[in-house]
Tab-separated table of C-alpha atoms and ligand atoms in Angstrom:
chain	number	residue	atom	x	y	z
A	1	MET	CA	6.722	-46.296	-18.160
A	2	LEU	CA	4.233	-45.854	-15.364
A	3	GLY	CA	7.093	-46.061	-12.879
A	4	VAL	CA	9.054	-43.321	-14.674
A	5	SER	CA	6.000	-41.013	-14.703
A	6	ALA	CA	5.350	-41.655	-11.022
A	7	ALA	CA	8.994	-40.954	-10.174
A	8	ALA	CA	8.923	-37.721	-12.226
A	9	ALA	CA	5.694	-36.610	-10.513
A	10	ALA	CA	7.163	-37.389	-7.089
A	11	GLY	CA	10.329	-35.494	-8.020
A	12	LEU	CA	8.344	-32.441	-9.099
A	13	TRP	CA	6.243	-32.583	-5.953
A	14	ALA	CA	9.369	-32.790	-3.788
A	15	TRP	CA	10.938	-29.887	-5.701
A	16	SER	CA	7.820	-27.752	-5.232
A	17	ARG	CA	7.961	-28.470	-1.494
A	18	TRP	CA	11.702	-28.179	-1.029
A	19	HIS	CA	12.247	-24.935	-2.953
A	20	PRO	CA	8.944	-23.402	-4.053
A	21	LEU	CA	10.550	-20.329	-5.579
A	22	SER	CA	12.867	-22.159	-8.000
A	23	PHE	CA	9.976	-24.544	-8.787
A	24	TRP	CA	7.836	-21.535	-9.641
A	25	TYR	CA	10.429	-20.019	-11.970
A	26	GLY	CA	11.538	-23.333	-13.453
A	27	VAL	CA	8.300	-25.280	-13.884
A	28	ALA	CA	5.072	-23.650	-12.772
A	29	PHE	CA	5.586	-20.256	-14.396
A	30	PRO	CA	6.398	-21.602	-17.884
A	31	VAL	CA	3.263	-23.771	-17.698
A	32	ARG	CA	1.181	-20.757	-16.645
A	33	LEU	CA	2.728	-18.656	-19.406
A	34	VAL	CA	1.732	-21.113	-22.100
A	35	ARG	CA	-1.776	-21.354	-20.675
A	36	VAL	CA	-2.248	-17.598	-20.411
A	37	TYR	CA	-1.212	-16.997	-24.021
A	38	LEU	CA	-3.181	-19.961	-25.393
A	39	THR	CA	-6.388	-19.120	-23.557
A	40	TRP	CA	-6.147	-15.339	-23.840
A	41	ARG	CA	-8.708	-14.982	-26.594
A	42	ALA	CA	-11.336	-16.909	-24.650
A	43	VAL	CA	-10.441	-15.194	-21.355
A	44	ALA	CA	-10.559	-11.705	-22.893
A	45	SER	CA	-13.881	-12.532	-24.487
A	46	GLY	CA	-15.315	-13.900	-21.208
A	47	CYS	CA	-14.098	-10.832	-19.330
A	48	LYS	CA	-15.610	-8.557	-21.974
A	49	LEU	CA	-12.273	-7.147	-23.004
A	50	ALA	CA	-12.329	-8.403	-26.584
A	51	ARG	CA	-14.035	-6.492	-29.333
A	52	THR	CA	-16.070	-7.810	-32.174
A	53	LYS	CA	-14.800	-6.874	-35.575
A	54	ARG	CA	-16.299	-7.437	-39.015
A	55	ALA	CA	-13.767	-9.011	-41.316
A	56	TRP	CA	-13.617	-10.568	-44.748
A	57	ARG	CA	-12.956	-14.299	-44.550
A	58	VAL	CA	-12.472	-16.938	-47.243
A	59	THR	CA	-14.723	-19.891	-46.523
A	60	LEU	CA	-15.024	-23.276	-48.209
A	61	ASP	CA	-18.679	-23.996	-48.869
A	62	ALA	CA	-20.092	-27.357	-49.903
A	63	ILE	CA	-22.306	-26.915	-53.003
A	64	PRO	CA	-24.468	-29.866	-54.239
A	65	VAL	CA	-23.684	-30.594	-57.868
A	66	VAL	CA	-26.815	-30.425	-59.950
A	67	GLY	CA	-26.745	-32.270	-63.244
A	68	LEU	CA	-26.438	-35.693	-64.733
A	69	ALA	CA	-23.797	-36.953	-62.402
A	70	ALA	CA	-25.751	-35.696	-59.447
A	71	ARG	CA	-28.919	-37.467	-60.525
A	72	SER	CA	-27.098	-40.785	-60.573
A	73	ALA	CA	-25.242	-40.158	-57.308
A	74	ALA	CA	-27.349	-37.971	-55.024
A	75	SER	CA	-24.522	-37.192	-52.623
A	76	VAL	CA	-22.138	-35.497	-55.054
A	77	VAL	CA	-21.001	-32.146	-53.684
A	78	GLU	CA	-18.380	-29.695	-54.736
A	79	GLN	CA	-16.328	-27.414	-52.520
A	80	LYS	CA	-16.274	-23.783	-53.529
A	81	ARG	CA	-14.288	-20.894	-52.095
A	82	ARG	CA	-16.328	-17.893	-51.104
A	83	VAL	CA	-15.351	-14.568	-49.566
A	84	ARG	CA	-17.710	-13.518	-46.759
A	85	ARG	CA	-17.989	-10.857	-44.110
A	86	VAL	CA	-17.959	-12.458	-40.687
A	87	SER	CA	-17.790	-11.260	-37.061
A	88	VAL	CA	-14.565	-12.141	-35.272
A	89	GLU	CA	-13.633	-11.579	-31.652
A	90	GLN	CA	-10.339	-9.809	-31.367
A	91	ALA	CA	-8.528	-9.932	-28.005
A	92	PRO	CA	-6.253	-7.057	-26.930
A	93	ARG	CA	-2.622	-7.691	-27.875
A	94	LEU	CA	-0.498	-9.163	-25.113
A	95	GLY	CA	3.079	-8.091	-24.466
A	96	LEU	CA	5.768	-9.925	-22.585
A	97	MET	CA	4.730	-11.949	-19.529
A	98	LEU	CA	7.388	-11.766	-16.827
A	99	PRO	CA	7.508	-13.769	-13.599
A	100	THR	CA	7.567	-12.195	-10.122
A	101	PRO	CA	8.072	-14.207	-6.912
A	102	TYR	CA	4.318	-14.139	-6.309
A	103	GLY	CA	2.906	-14.260	-9.834
A	104	TRP	CA	3.513	-12.377	-13.039
A	105	ARG	CA	3.342	-9.068	-14.846
A	106	LEU	CA	1.782	-8.860	-18.241
A	107	ARG	CA	1.669	-5.928	-20.624
A	108	VAL	CA	-1.530	-5.396	-22.557
A	109	ARG	CA	-2.117	-3.022	-25.418
A	110	LEU	CA	-5.567	-1.466	-25.126
A	111	HIS	CA	-8.032	-1.572	-27.966
A	112	ASP	CA	-9.097	1.779	-29.348
A	113	GLY	CA	-11.749	3.189	-27.047
A	114	GLN	CA	-10.658	1.145	-24.020
A	115	VAL	CA	-9.504	2.790	-20.794
A	116	PRO	CA	-7.580	1.267	-17.841
A	117	GLU	CA	-10.803	1.344	-15.787
A	118	ASP	CA	-12.253	-1.320	-18.115
A	119	TYR	CA	-9.486	-3.612	-16.858
A	120	VAL	CA	-9.967	-2.554	-13.224
A	121	LYS	CA	-13.620	-3.607	-13.593
A	122	ALA	CA	-12.594	-6.898	-15.195
A	123	ALA	CA	-9.808	-7.615	-12.663
A	124	GLU	CA	-11.850	-9.999	-10.522
A	125	ARG	CA	-13.054	-11.947	-13.543
A	126	LEU	CA	-9.484	-12.174	-14.813
A	127	ALA	CA	-8.334	-13.440	-11.408
A	128	HIS	CA	-10.932	-16.228	-11.520
A	129	SER	CA	-10.055	-17.131	-15.100
A	130	TRP	CA	-6.369	-17.340	-14.277
A	131	ARG	CA	-7.015	-19.054	-10.916
A	132	VAL	CA	-5.024	-16.471	-8.987
A	133	HIS	CA	-5.623	-14.526	-5.787
A	134	SER	CA	-5.819	-11.112	-7.428
A	135	VAL	CA	-5.174	-9.145	-10.568
A	136	ARG	CA	-4.264	-5.514	-10.304
A	137	VAL	CA	-3.931	-2.887	-13.015
A	138	LEU	CA	-0.530	-1.516	-12.195
A	139	LYS	CA	0.556	1.362	-14.290
A	140	HIS	CA	-0.412	2.702	-17.590
A	141	LYS	CA	1.239	4.585	-20.355
A	142	PRO	CA	-1.137	5.906	-22.973
A	143	GLY	CA	-2.644	2.911	-24.710
A	144	ARG	CA	-0.953	0.316	-22.496
A	145	ILE	CA	-1.382	-1.175	-19.073
A	146	THR	CA	0.455	-3.707	-16.970
A	147	LEU	CA	-1.519	-6.397	-15.199
A	148	LEU	CA	-0.045	-7.806	-12.002
A	149	ALA	CA	-1.339	-11.261	-11.130
A	150	THR	CA	-0.689	-12.555	-7.607
A	151	ARG	CA	-1.050	-16.321	-7.167
A	152	ARG	CA	-1.639	-16.393	-3.452
A	153	ASP	CA	-2.082	-13.673	-0.887
A	154	PRO	CA	1.419	-12.829	0.397
A	155	LEU	CA	-0.203	-11.041	3.318
A	156	ILE	CA	-1.266	-14.243	5.113
A	157	ASP	CA	2.032	-14.773	6.954
A	158	VAL	CA	4.020	-11.605	7.069
A	159	VAL	CA	7.656	-11.414	8.015
A	160	ALA	CA	9.155	-7.977	7.574
A	161	GLY	CA	12.429	-7.739	5.673
A	162	GLY	CA	15.288	-7.641	8.167
A	163	GLY	CA	18.613	-5.923	7.933
A	164	PRO	CA	19.660	-2.480	9.071
A	165	ALA	CA	17.522	0.299	7.693
A	166	ASP	CA	18.635	3.778	6.668
A	167	LEU	CA	17.937	6.725	8.919
A	168	LEU	CA	14.201	7.397	9.254
A	169	VAL	CA	13.297	4.354	7.196
A	170	VAL	CA	10.883	1.783	8.617
A	171	ARG	CA	10.060	-1.508	6.930
A	172	PRO	CA	6.998	-2.637	8.854
A	173	GLY	CA	5.895	-5.494	6.608
A	174	VAL	CA	5.250	-6.452	3.012
A	175	LEU	CA	3.232	-5.187	0.081
A	176	GLU	CA	0.902	-7.406	-1.848
A	177	ASN	CA	3.408	-7.700	-4.695
A	178	GLY	CA	5.858	-9.296	-2.262
A	179	GLU	CA	8.110	-6.234	-2.029
A	180	PRO	CA	8.959	-4.812	1.389
A	181	TRP	CA	6.668	-2.085	2.642
A	182	VAL	CA	8.897	0.947	3.160
A	183	ILE	CA	7.964	4.026	5.177
A	184	ASP	CA	10.630	6.637	4.515
A	185	PHE	CA	9.955	9.764	6.532
A	186	ARG	CA	12.417	11.771	4.483
A	187	THR	CA	10.330	11.089	1.371
A	188	VAL	CA	6.867	11.137	2.952
A	189	PRO	CA	7.197	13.019	6.254
A	190	HIS	CA	3.739	12.760	7.788
A	191	TRP	CA	1.443	9.748	7.977
A	192	MET	CA	-2.210	9.288	8.759
A	193	ILE	CA	-3.150	5.829	9.974
A	194	VAL	CA	-6.845	5.082	10.155
A	195	GLY	CA	-8.826	1.987	10.966
A	196	ALA	CA	-11.699	0.673	13.037
A	197	THR	CA	-11.003	-0.669	16.483
A	198	GLN	CA	-8.862	-3.841	16.391
A	199	SER	CA	-7.824	-3.192	12.815
A	200	GLY	CA	-4.079	-2.986	13.479
A	201	LYS	CA	-3.214	0.676	14.143
A	202	SER	CA	-1.378	0.047	17.409
A	203	ASN	CA	0.443	-2.919	15.910
A	204	LEU	CA	1.791	-0.618	13.214
A	205	ALA	CA	2.814	1.865	15.902
A	206	ASN	CA	4.614	-0.999	17.714
A	207	ALA	CA	6.403	-1.954	14.503
A	208	THR	CA	7.409	1.681	13.961
A	209	ILE	CA	8.736	2.048	17.499
A	210	LYS	CA	10.655	-1.208	17.216
A	211	ALA	CA	12.223	-0.060	13.934
A	212	LEU	CA	13.034	3.480	15.043
A	213	ALA	CA	14.286	2.594	18.544
A	214	PRO	CA	17.824	1.665	17.361
A	215	GLN	CA	18.091	4.775	15.172
A	216	PRO	CA	19.504	8.172	16.244
A	217	VAL	CA	16.080	9.820	16.404
A	218	ALA	CA	13.964	11.240	19.220
A	219	LEU	CA	10.530	9.708	19.724
A	220	ILE	CA	7.610	11.554	21.254
A	221	GLY	CA	4.245	10.086	22.188
A	222	PHE	CA	0.767	11.545	22.585
A	223	ASP	CA	-1.491	8.993	24.167
A	224	LEU	CA	-4.701	10.391	25.511
A	225	LYS	CA	-6.147	6.942	26.157
A	226	GLY	CA	-4.717	7.446	29.636
A	227	GLY	CA	-1.239	6.477	28.484
A	228	VAL	CA	-2.009	2.780	28.339
A	229	GLU	CA	-0.627	2.404	24.830
A	230	PHE	CA	2.656	4.303	25.003
A	231	THR	CA	3.673	4.319	28.687
A	232	PRO	CA	5.404	0.926	28.302
A	233	TYR	CA	7.656	2.499	25.667
A	234	ALA	CA	8.563	5.455	27.916
A	235	PRO	CA	12.259	4.426	28.278
A	236	ARG	CA	12.814	5.217	24.588
A	237	LEU	CA	10.472	8.235	24.425
A	238	SER	CA	11.926	11.679	24.935
A	239	ALA	CA	8.513	12.939	26.047
A	240	LEU	CA	5.064	11.519	26.547
A	241	ALA	CA	1.817	13.437	26.970
A	242	THR	CA	-1.122	11.548	28.428
A	243	THR	CA	-3.492	14.396	29.316
A	244	ARG	CA	-4.799	17.338	27.384
A	245	LYS	CA	-2.828	19.786	29.528
A	246	GLU	CA	0.403	17.901	28.873
A	247	SER	CA	-0.430	17.737	25.181
A	248	VAL	CA	-0.894	21.487	24.905
A	249	ASP	CA	2.420	22.129	26.672
A	250	LEU	CA	4.314	19.511	24.689
A	251	LEU	CA	2.945	20.796	21.404
A	252	GLU	CA	3.943	24.334	22.353
A	253	ASP	CA	7.472	23.110	23.086
A	254	LEU	CA	7.486	21.302	19.775
A	255	VAL	CA	6.440	24.409	17.857
A	256	GLY	CA	9.154	26.349	19.710
A	257	GLU	CA	11.702	23.693	18.728
A	258	VAL	CA	10.650	23.836	15.077
A	259	GLU	CA	10.967	27.641	15.113
A	260	GLN	CA	14.406	27.374	16.673
A	261	ARG	CA	15.493	24.945	13.957
A	262	MET	CA	14.085	27.298	11.369
A	263	ALA	CA	16.190	30.138	12.769
A	264	VAL	CA	19.357	27.987	12.682
A	265	CYS	CA	18.670	27.024	9.087
A	266	ARG	CA	18.042	30.633	8.114
A	267	GLU	CA	21.280	31.692	9.747
A	268	HIS	CA	23.246	29.127	7.755
A	269	GLY	CA	21.416	29.647	4.506
A	270	ALA	CA	20.023	26.091	4.606
A	271	ARG	CA	16.565	25.260	3.291
A	272	ASN	CA	16.209	22.311	5.605
A	273	ILE	CA	18.105	20.571	8.389
A	274	TRP	CA	19.718	18.107	5.955
A	275	LYS	CA	21.572	20.990	4.319
A	276	LEU	CA	23.105	22.074	7.652
A	277	PRO	CA	26.666	21.034	8.523
A	278	GLU	CA	26.510	17.707	10.366
A	279	ALA	CA	27.712	19.201	13.663
A	280	LEU	CA	24.783	21.609	13.687
A	281	ARG	CA	22.130	19.227	12.435
A	282	PRO	CA	19.464	18.663	15.085
A	283	VAL	CA	18.236	15.166	15.857
A	284	PRO	CA	15.131	14.159	13.874
A	285	VAL	CA	11.970	13.892	15.951
A	286	VAL	CA	9.202	11.386	15.212
A	287	VAL	CA	5.907	12.217	16.893
A	288	LEU	CA	3.378	9.417	17.421
A	289	VAL	CA	-0.218	10.303	18.212
A	290	ASP	CA	-2.542	7.486	19.234
A	291	GLU	CA	-6.269	8.174	18.802
A	292	VAL	CA	-6.093	11.756	17.595
A	293	ALA	CA	-9.822	12.293	18.257
A	294	GLU	CA	-9.029	12.484	21.967
A	295	LEU	CA	-6.966	15.602	21.271
A	296	PHE	CA	-9.921	17.317	19.656
A	297	LEU	CA	-12.948	16.152	21.620
A	298	MET	CA	-14.152	18.411	24.361
A	299	ALA	CA	-16.301	17.533	27.302
A	300	ASP	CA	-17.487	21.118	27.788
A	301	LYS	CA	-16.965	24.665	26.540
A	302	SER	CA	-14.170	25.371	29.015
A	303	GLU	CA	-11.894	23.108	26.972
A	304	LYS	CA	-12.518	25.001	23.751
A	305	ASP	CA	-9.373	27.141	23.994
A	306	GLU	CA	-7.154	24.168	24.706
A	307	VAL	CA	-8.600	22.240	21.780
A	308	ALA	CA	-8.121	25.208	19.450
A	309	LYS	CA	-4.516	25.603	20.631
A	310	THR	CA	-3.866	21.905	20.132
A	311	GLY	CA	-5.246	21.990	16.594
A	312	THR	CA	-3.233	25.056	15.618
A	313	ALA	CA	0.006	23.723	17.119
A	314	LEU	CA	-0.363	20.331	15.452
A	315	LEU	CA	-1.014	22.017	12.129
A	316	ARG	CA	2.059	24.235	12.498
A	317	VAL	CA	4.229	21.256	13.363
A	318	ALA	CA	2.891	19.463	10.282
A	319	GLN	CA	3.422	22.435	7.984
A	320	LEU	CA	6.919	23.302	9.138
A	321	GLY	CA	8.102	19.943	10.409
A	322	ARG	CA	8.961	18.366	7.062
A	323	ALA	CA	11.850	20.766	6.431
A	324	PHE	CA	13.016	20.897	10.022
A	325	GLY	CA	13.079	17.236	10.901
A	326	VAL	CA	9.835	16.750	12.814
A	327	PHE	CA	7.699	13.934	11.465
A	328	LEU	CA	4.172	12.902	12.405
A	329	ILE	CA	2.338	9.600	12.630
A	330	ILE	CA	-1.268	10.284	13.485
A	331	CYS	CA	-3.534	7.337	14.282
A	332	GLY	CA	-7.280	7.431	14.645
A	333	GLN	CA	-10.496	5.548	14.013
A	334	ARG	CA	-11.488	8.438	11.803
A	335	ILE	CA	-9.835	11.773	11.221
A	336	GLY	CA	-12.829	13.643	9.858
A	337	SER	CA	-13.748	17.305	9.777
A	338	ASP	CA	-16.363	16.595	12.466
A	339	LEU	CA	-13.499	16.598	14.990
A	340	GLY	CA	-12.872	20.317	14.581
A	341	PRO	CA	-12.121	23.085	12.147
A	342	GLY	CA	-8.355	22.468	11.966
A	343	VAL	CA	-8.628	18.799	11.109
A	344	THR	CA	-9.197	19.138	7.371
A	345	ALA	CA	-6.132	21.370	7.054
A	346	LEU	CA	-4.114	18.921	9.149
A	347	ARG	CA	-5.252	16.002	7.018
A	348	ALA	CA	-4.066	17.795	3.895
A	349	GLN	CA	-0.561	17.829	5.399
A	350	LEU	CA	-0.528	14.088	6.059
A	351	SER	CA	0.483	12.862	2.639
A	352	GLY	CA	1.222	9.294	3.700
A	353	ARG	CA	-1.963	7.290	4.167
A	354	VAL	CA	-2.559	3.888	5.739
A	355	CYS	CA	-6.158	2.735	5.717
A	356	HIS	CA	-6.875	-0.416	7.708
A	357	ARG	CA	-10.292	-2.073	7.873
A	358	VAL	CA	-12.897	0.615	8.412
A	359	ASN	CA	-16.505	0.467	9.530
A	360	ASP	CA	-17.861	3.106	7.236
A	361	PRO	CA	-17.049	3.843	3.602
A	362	GLU	CA	-16.640	7.567	4.379
A	363	THR	CA	-13.541	6.883	6.463
A	364	ALA	CA	-11.914	4.994	3.603
A	365	ASN	CA	-12.989	7.786	1.310
A	366	MET	CA	-11.484	10.363	3.614
A	367	ALA	CA	-8.195	8.495	3.809
A	368	LEU	CA	-7.860	7.464	0.177
A	369	GLY	CA	-10.388	9.726	-1.540
A	370	ASP	CA	-8.273	11.203	-4.272
A	371	LEU	CA	-6.788	7.868	-5.332
A	372	ASP	CA	-7.962	5.352	-7.826
A	373	PRO	CA	-11.495	4.079	-6.925
A	374	ALA	CA	-10.082	0.538	-6.927
A	375	ALA	CA	-8.073	1.453	-3.787
A	376	LEU	CA	-11.348	2.218	-2.011
A	377	GLU	CA	-12.850	-1.096	-3.104
A	378	VAL	CA	-9.817	-2.955	-1.786
A	379	ALA	CA	-9.904	-1.051	1.532
A	380	ARG	CA	-13.596	-1.841	1.990
A	381	ALA	CA	-12.949	-5.513	1.328
A	382	ILE	CA	-10.422	-5.928	4.186
A	383	ALA	CA	-11.745	-8.681	6.435
A	384	PRO	CA	-11.773	-8.525	10.248
A	385	GLU	CA	-9.934	-11.881	10.271
A	386	THR	CA	-6.851	-10.215	8.836
A	387	PRO	CA	-5.993	-7.354	11.206
A	388	GLY	CA	-3.035	-5.326	9.993
A	389	VAL	CA	-4.002	-5.557	6.321
A	390	ALA	CA	-4.231	-2.038	4.957
A	391	VAL	CA	-4.198	0.040	1.821
A	392	VAL	CA	-1.066	2.160	1.830
A	393	ALA	CA	-0.570	5.259	-0.275
A	394	GLY	CA	2.352	7.594	-0.619
A	395	GLN	CA	2.316	11.033	-2.132
A	396	ASP	CA	2.998	9.921	-5.689
A	397	GLY	CA	-0.529	8.519	-6.022
A	398	THR	CA	0.495	4.859	-6.151
A	399	TRP	CA	-1.172	2.558	-3.649
A	400	HIS	CA	-0.712	-0.995	-2.413
A	401	ARG	CA	-2.424	-3.516	-0.259
A	402	ALA	CA	0.027	-4.239	2.560
A	403	ARG	CA	0.333	-5.786	5.976
A	404	ALA	CA	2.642	-5.048	8.861
A	405	GLU	CA	4.437	-7.852	10.608
A	406	TYR	CA	2.881	-8.759	13.945
A	407	VAL	CA	4.878	-6.945	16.642
A	408	SER	CA	3.672	-7.648	20.143
A	409	GLU	CA	3.716	-4.973	22.827
A	410	SER	CA	6.400	-6.901	24.675
A	411	GLU	CA	8.669	-6.916	21.616
A	412	ALA	CA	8.298	-3.155	21.174
A	413	GLU	CA	8.763	-2.709	24.931
A	414	GLN	CA	11.952	-4.744	24.815
A	415	ALA	CA	13.278	-2.597	21.956
A	416	ALA	CA	12.377	0.542	23.920
A	417	ARG	CA	14.343	-0.765	26.923
A	418	ASP	CA	17.309	-2.007	24.862
A	419	PHE	CA	17.775	1.366	23.183
A	420	SER	CA	16.724	3.655	26.016
A	421	HIS	CA	20.247	5.131	26.009
A	422	LEU	CA	19.515	6.578	22.554
A	423	ALA	CA	16.593	8.674	23.814
A	424	PRO	CA	17.690	12.296	24.144
A	425	SER	CA	16.009	13.942	27.103
A	426	TRP	CA	13.382	16.450	26.094
A	427	ALA	CA	15.169	19.156	28.089
A	428	ASP	CA	18.409	18.574	26.155
A	429	LEU	CA	16.532	18.432	22.924
A	430	ILE	CA	14.792	21.750	23.249
A	431	GLY	CA	17.663	23.291	25.153
A	432	ARG	CA	15.732	24.345	28.226
A	433	LEU	CA	13.954	22.960	31.234
A	434	PRO	CA	10.910	20.953	30.227
A	435	ASP	CA	7.412	22.159	30.990
A	436	ILE	CA	6.260	18.631	31.429
A	437	ASP	CA	7.994	15.622	32.894
A	438	ALA	CA	10.324	14.074	30.389
A	439	ALA	CA	9.624	10.395	30.215
B	501	ATP	N1	-0.172	-6.983	11.289
B	501	ATP	C1	-0.790	-7.836	12.105
B	501	ATP	N2	-0.591	-9.159	11.974
B	501	ATP	C2	-1.206	-10.035	12.795
B	501	ATP	N3	-2.059	-9.679	13.777
B	501	ATP	C3	-2.293	-8.376	13.950
B	501	ATP	C4	-1.679	-7.386	13.135
B	501	ATP	N4	-2.108	-6.179	13.535
B	501	ATP	C5	-2.944	-6.390	14.552
B	501	ATP	N5	-3.066	-7.709	14.815
B	501	ATP	C6	-3.904	-8.311	15.849
B	501	ATP	O1	-5.071	-7.549	15.996
B	501	ATP	C7	-5.211	-7.073	17.315
B	501	ATP	C8	-5.687	-5.636	17.295
B	501	ATP	O2	-4.703	-4.827	16.747
B	501	ATP	P1	-4.407	-3.383	17.295
B	501	ATP	O3	-4.382	-3.335	18.762
B	501	ATP	O4	-3.210	-2.908	16.568
B	501	ATP	O5	-5.721	-2.634	16.790
B	501	ATP	P2	-6.084	-1.098	16.891
B	501	ATP	O6	-6.480	-0.680	15.522
B	501	ATP	O7	-5.001	-0.337	17.560
B	501	ATP	O8	-7.364	-1.141	17.809
B	501	ATP	P3	-7.898	-0.045	18.875
B	501	ATP	O9	-8.560	1.015	18.045
B	501	ATP	O10	-8.861	-0.829	19.657
B	501	ATP	O11	-6.719	0.448	19.646
B	501	ATP	C9	-3.825	-7.223	17.949
B	501	ATP	O12	-3.877	-7.580	19.277
B	501	ATP	C10	-3.194	-8.326	17.165
B	501	ATP	O13	-3.433	-9.543	17.777
B	502	MG	MG1	-4.862	0.841	19.300
């Protein structure tokens, strides 16, 4: 008997090692499911999600029998039914619990008077009770929520989903729910990527360059940190600005290009470049800006005009670019209004948000402010030991914890070299001689 149990245990252990996913679906999840349902009343009560209700209950009370018989046998008692009002703890009703590769989803019907925020507040307690990495309140219809439990952090070792991507789609890494992290510029055209130093901004830029390099798109870089970040990718860039003067000229060209595209669209009765006949459709342009503050900071008053021009041009590109195939990725340690008057308006155009670890809560607030407060909590909890972990939000208001795959500079450089033949020259792109040196 002992031998059979030992063999079964060894078999299960080997299964869990050999194919963890099928083990999860076949063995571990059913065990968890039974435990979650059986312990739910105690867990809900411990997490302060149950409510106390007064109810009528039938109880069996022991009544000593007084009388002759009782005098002769002191211990005679009689059981009597009584109806009493008692307090009972009632846990919220659970719906179906469904497995995911990293945990499970569980529907919960809210008690009257409860709001999803009650569950957001209780999420950490629930995670401890269920012995999982995290519990997130996913989506809610009136009166219902879905809890997503994640057993272990899928962002520890990140490998981005491979395979060819559609045009203007980048899959830099994974989301906390195990799904691929998808940046689709045609859905969310402009992105703001913030984070303290060494938080993973440049890594995400590397991942983006590596993913876009094989696609028929033009890439443009603004790198006012002296060009150290983007110069190695110059073979795949159609233009690169590394000084303020170059930036002003390049942005002017870019605005001119957008206006030209607008005129073509108007002529053909198209609302955007995707509605143009294929032969006329201009190549999409993805603009990467590293450390945007450098574009706005001025050493002295003489630079004021240039800074103002830069701000206005960037804002115009952002406003018009989405329809005419010019997309922005703007990185910075903070992109606050202290940088200049145009920055708040620019930020409003950047509907895609990626907030890495930040040093001050205001930066997280600025990046994720109008989202669920839980997103801010999660962003503030990102540890320095996990660079690349970020809170990612698209324009539909949903947010995720995510992490890009590690992409070294040399990998991105290699991709830039391998696909250099796909880089249209800036002169060809804008149809005239460039003001600045094309890369
Ligand atoms: N997704 C990731 N996975 C693993 N390691 C990462 C990831 N992102 C960044 N790192 C590590 O963190 C280091 C710093 O990242 P990165 O250079 O991207 O930071 P940054 O935000 O651009 O910093 P700075 O503001 O100083 O330019 C990288 O050298 C890399 O080793
Ligand atoms: Mg950097």
